[in-house]
Coordinates of C-alpha atoms in Angstrom, one line a residue:
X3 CA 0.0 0.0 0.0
X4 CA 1.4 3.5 -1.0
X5 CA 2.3 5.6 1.9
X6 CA -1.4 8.0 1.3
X7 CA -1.0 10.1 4.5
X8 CA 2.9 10.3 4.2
X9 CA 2.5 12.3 0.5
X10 CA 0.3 14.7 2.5
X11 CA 2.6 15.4 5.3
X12 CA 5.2 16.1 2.7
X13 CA 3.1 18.4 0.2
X14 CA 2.3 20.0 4.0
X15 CA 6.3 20.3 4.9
X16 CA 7.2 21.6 1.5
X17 CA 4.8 24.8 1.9
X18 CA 6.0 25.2 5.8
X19 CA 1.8 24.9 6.9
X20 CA 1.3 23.3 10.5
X21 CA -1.8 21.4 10.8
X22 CA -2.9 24.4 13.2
X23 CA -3.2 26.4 10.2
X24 CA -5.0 23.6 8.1
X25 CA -7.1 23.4 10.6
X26 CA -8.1 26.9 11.3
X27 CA -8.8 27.6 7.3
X28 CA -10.8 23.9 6.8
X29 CA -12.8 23.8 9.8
X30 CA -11.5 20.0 9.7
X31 CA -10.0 19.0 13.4
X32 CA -6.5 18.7 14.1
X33 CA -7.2 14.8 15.1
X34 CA -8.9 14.5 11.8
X35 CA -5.6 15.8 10.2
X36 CA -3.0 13.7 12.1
X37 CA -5.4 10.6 11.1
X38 CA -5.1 11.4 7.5
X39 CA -1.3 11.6 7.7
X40 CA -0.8 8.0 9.6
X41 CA -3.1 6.2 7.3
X42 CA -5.3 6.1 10.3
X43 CA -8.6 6.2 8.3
X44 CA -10.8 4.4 11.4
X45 CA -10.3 8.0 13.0
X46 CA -12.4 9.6 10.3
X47 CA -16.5 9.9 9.9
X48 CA -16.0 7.9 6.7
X49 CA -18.9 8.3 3.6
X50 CA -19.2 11.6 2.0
X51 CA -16.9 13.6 4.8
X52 CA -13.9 11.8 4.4
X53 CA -13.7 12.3 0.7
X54 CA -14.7 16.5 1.9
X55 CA -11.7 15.9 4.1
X56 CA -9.1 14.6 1.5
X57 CA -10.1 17.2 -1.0
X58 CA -10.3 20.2 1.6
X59 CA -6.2 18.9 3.0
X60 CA -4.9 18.8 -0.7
X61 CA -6.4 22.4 -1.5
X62 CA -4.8 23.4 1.5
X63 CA -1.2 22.3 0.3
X64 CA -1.5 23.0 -3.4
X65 CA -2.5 19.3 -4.5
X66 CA -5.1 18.6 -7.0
X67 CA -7.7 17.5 -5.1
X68 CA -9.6 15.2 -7.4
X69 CA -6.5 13.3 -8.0
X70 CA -5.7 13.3 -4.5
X71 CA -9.2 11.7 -3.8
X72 CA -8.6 9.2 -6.4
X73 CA -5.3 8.1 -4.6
X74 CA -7.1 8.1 -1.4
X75 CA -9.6 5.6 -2.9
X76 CA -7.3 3.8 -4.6
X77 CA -5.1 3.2 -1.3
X78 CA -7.9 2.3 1.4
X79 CA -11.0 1.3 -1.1
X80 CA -9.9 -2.2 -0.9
X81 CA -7.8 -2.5 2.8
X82 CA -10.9 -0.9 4.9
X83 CA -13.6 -3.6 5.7
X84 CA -17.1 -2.6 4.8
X85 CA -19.0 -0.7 8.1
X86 CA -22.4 0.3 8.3
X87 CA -22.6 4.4 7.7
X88 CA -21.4 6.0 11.2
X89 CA -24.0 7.0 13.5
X90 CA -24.8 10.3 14.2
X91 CA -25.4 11.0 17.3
X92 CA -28.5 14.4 17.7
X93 CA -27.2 17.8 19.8
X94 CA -29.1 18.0 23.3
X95 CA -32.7 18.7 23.1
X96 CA -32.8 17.8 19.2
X97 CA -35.1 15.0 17.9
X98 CA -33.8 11.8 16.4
X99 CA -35.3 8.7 14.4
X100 CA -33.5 6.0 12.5
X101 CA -33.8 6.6 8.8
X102 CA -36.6 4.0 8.2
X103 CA -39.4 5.2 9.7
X104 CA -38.5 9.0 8.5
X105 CA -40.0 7.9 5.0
X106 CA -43.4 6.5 6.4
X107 CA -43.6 9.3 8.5
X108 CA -42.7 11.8 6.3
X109 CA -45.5 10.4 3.9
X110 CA -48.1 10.9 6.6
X111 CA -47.4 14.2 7.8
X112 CA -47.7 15.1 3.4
X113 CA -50.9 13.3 3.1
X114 CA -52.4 14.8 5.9
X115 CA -51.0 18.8 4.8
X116 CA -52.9 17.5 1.4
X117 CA -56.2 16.8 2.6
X118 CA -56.5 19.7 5.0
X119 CA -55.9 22.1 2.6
X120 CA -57.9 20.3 -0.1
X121 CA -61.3 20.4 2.7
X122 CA -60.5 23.8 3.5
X123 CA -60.4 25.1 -0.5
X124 CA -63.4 22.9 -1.0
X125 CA -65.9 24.8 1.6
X126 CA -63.6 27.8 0.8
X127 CA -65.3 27.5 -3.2
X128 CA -68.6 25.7 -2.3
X129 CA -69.7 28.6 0.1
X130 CA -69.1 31.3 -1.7
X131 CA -71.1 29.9 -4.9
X132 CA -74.2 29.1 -2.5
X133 CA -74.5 32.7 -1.9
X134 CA -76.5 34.7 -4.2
X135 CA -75.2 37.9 -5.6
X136 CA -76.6 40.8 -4.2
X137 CA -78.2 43.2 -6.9
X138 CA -79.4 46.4 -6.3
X139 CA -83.1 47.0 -8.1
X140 CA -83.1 50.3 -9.6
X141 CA -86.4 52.4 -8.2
X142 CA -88.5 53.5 -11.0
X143 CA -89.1 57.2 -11.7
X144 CA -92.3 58.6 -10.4
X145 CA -94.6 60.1 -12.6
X146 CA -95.2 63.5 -10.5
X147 CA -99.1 64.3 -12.2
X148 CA -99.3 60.7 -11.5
X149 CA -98.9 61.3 -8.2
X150 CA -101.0 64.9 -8.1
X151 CA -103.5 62.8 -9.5
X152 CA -103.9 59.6 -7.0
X153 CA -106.2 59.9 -4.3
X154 CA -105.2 59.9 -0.9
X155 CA -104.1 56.6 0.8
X156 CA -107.1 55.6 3.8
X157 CA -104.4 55.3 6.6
X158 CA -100.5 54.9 6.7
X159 CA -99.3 51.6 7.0
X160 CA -96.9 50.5 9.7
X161 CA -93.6 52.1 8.6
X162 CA -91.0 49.0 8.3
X163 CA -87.2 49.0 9.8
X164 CA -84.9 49.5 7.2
X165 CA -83.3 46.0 6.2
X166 CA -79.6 45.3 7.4
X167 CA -77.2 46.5 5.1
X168 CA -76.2 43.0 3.2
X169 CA -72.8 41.8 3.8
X170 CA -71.3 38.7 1.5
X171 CA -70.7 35.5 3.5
X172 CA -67.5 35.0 2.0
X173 CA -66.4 39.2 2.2
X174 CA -62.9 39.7 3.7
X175 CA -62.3 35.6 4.1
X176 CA -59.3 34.7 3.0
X177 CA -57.2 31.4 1.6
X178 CA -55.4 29.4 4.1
X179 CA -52.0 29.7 4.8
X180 CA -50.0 27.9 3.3
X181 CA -48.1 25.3 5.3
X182 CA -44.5 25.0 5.9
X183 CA -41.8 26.8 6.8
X184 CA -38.8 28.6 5.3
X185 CA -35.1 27.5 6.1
X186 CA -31.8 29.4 5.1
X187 CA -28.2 27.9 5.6
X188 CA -25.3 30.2 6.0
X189 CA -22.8 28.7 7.5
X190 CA -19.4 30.8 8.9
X191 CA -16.8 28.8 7.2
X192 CA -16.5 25.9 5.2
X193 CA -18.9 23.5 6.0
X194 CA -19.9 19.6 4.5
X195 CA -23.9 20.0 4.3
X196 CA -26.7 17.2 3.3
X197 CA -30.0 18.3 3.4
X198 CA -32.7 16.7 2.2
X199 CA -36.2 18.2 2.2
X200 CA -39.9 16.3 2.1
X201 CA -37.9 13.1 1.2
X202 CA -35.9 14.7 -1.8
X203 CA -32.1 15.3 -1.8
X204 CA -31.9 19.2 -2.6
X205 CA -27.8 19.4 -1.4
X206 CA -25.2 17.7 -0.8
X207 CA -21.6 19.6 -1.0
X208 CA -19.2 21.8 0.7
X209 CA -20.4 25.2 1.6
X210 CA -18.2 28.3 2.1
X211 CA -18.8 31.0 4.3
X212 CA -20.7 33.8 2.6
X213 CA -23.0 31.7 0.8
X214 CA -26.8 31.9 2.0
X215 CA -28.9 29.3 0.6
X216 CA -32.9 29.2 1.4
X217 CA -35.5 26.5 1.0
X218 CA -39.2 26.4 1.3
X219 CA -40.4 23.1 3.5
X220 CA -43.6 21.6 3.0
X221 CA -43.3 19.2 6.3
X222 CA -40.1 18.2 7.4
X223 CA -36.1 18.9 6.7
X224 CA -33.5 16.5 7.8
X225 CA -29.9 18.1 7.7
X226 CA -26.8 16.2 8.2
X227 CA -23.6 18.0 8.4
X228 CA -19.4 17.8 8.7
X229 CA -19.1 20.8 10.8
X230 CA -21.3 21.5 13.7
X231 CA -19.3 24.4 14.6
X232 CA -19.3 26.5 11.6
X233 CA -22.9 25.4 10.6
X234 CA -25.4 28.1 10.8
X235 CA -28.7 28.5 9.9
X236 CA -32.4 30.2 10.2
X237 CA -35.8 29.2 10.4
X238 CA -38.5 31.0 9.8
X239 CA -35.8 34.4 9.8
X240 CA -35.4 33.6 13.5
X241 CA -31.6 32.2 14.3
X242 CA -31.2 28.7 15.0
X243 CA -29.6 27.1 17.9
X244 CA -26.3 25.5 17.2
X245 CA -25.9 21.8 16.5
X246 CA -22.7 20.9 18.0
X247 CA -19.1 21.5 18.6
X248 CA -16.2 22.2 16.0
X249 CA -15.2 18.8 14.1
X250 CA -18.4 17.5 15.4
X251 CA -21.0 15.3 12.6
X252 CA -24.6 16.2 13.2
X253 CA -27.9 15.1 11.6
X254 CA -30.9 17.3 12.8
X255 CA -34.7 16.6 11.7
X256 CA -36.7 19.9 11.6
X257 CA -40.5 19.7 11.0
X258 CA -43.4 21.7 12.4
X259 CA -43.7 20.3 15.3
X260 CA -39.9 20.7 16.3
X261 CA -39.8 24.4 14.9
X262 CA -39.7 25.4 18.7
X263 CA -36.8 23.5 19.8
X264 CA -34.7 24.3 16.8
X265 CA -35.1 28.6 17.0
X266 CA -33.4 30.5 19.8

């Protein structure tokens, strides 16, 4: 097996970088870093954040980094024995349910938004045809010699309340609101992100500080990300609390009935 985490060390010691310095520019931690140099890859989260990892490290020394991935594939692909995805363990306070019954429950939480708003529109529509449009009868013009001419009523009839003044059932209603809720990621430095909203993946890269990035959630958002530290986000425009520590993996499940426990 090629000597993987010895090239990087060198590429490192050539360009005079400590792994301080690597550190504090990749958001990666500095046990991350001394993994990747001894070959230790059991240190790392493995999946989609190692390969973030390698290619963050060979930026950082002036490697290519897609070549450097391909090495790093190339060297441990076929040594490292297959393992189960690592488990991500929630922040304090932050919901958590293993990845098969977020699909079934995702469904029913969709189906059920659907049919609300389906009844709602549905009376919404049917009242407002059942009333009757109100039209305003023009009064014909008396005929003043008509009225000169017409002999004198025998007594006054009872003089009638004026009628209400008519008011549409369906004035000043409104649709319903639409349901959901709005989530923008803007992390402080760089930053591996998954999320995946109402069961479809909508990102999965690494995002640099500066970026903003919003989405609009039907039911439920399920986030999973490299750097707990630098992650950052809002829901609703209200800041949200923070995930984890620096270095630390997190995978958060936001829907409307954890909005509460995920704003500050």
């Amino acid at each position: 097996m090629t000597d993987f985490g010895g090239t990087l060390r060198e590429a490192r010691e050539r360009r005079g970088i400590s792994l301080g310095q690597i550190a504090a520019s990749t958001k990666i931690s500095t046990t991350a870093l001394e993994a990747l140099e001894r070959n230790d890859v059991s240190r790392l989260p493995g999946g989609i954040f190692s390969r973030a990892f390698v290619r963050s490290y060979a930026v950082a020394v002036g490697l290519d980094p897609e070549a450097t991935l391909r090495e790093f594939l190339q060297a441990f692909t076929d040594e490292r024995p297959r393992v189960s995805a690592p488990t991500f363990v929630p922040a304090a306070g932050i919901p958590f349910e293993p990845r098969t019954t977020r699909a079934g429950a995702l469904f029913r939480v969709a189906l059920v938004s659907l049919l609300v708003v389906g009844v709602l529109a549905y009376f919404f529509l049917h009242r407002r045809q059942a009333v009757p449009p109100w039209v305003e009868q023009a009064s014909p013009r008396e005929d003043p010699s008509a009225v000169r001419d017409a002999p004198a009523p025998a007594a006054a009839g009872p003089v009638l309340p004026p009628l209400p003044e008519y008011t549409s059932a369906s004035a000043g209603s409104s649709l319903p609101a639409s349901p959901g809720f709005r989530l923008e990621i803007h992390p402080s430095g760089p930053c591996w992100i998954s999320l995946t909203v109402d069961g479809r993946r909508v990102l999965s890269r690494l995002v640099n500080s500066g970026e903003r990035l919003p989405f609009q959630v039907l039911a439920q958002a399920v986030l999973e990300v490299g750097d707990a530290g630098a992650f950052e986000y809002t829901v609703n425009g209200r800041p949200g609390r923070t995930l984890g520590e620096a270095g630390q993996v997190r995978t958060a499940r936001i829907n409307s009935a954890s909005l509460s426990e995920h704003v500050r």
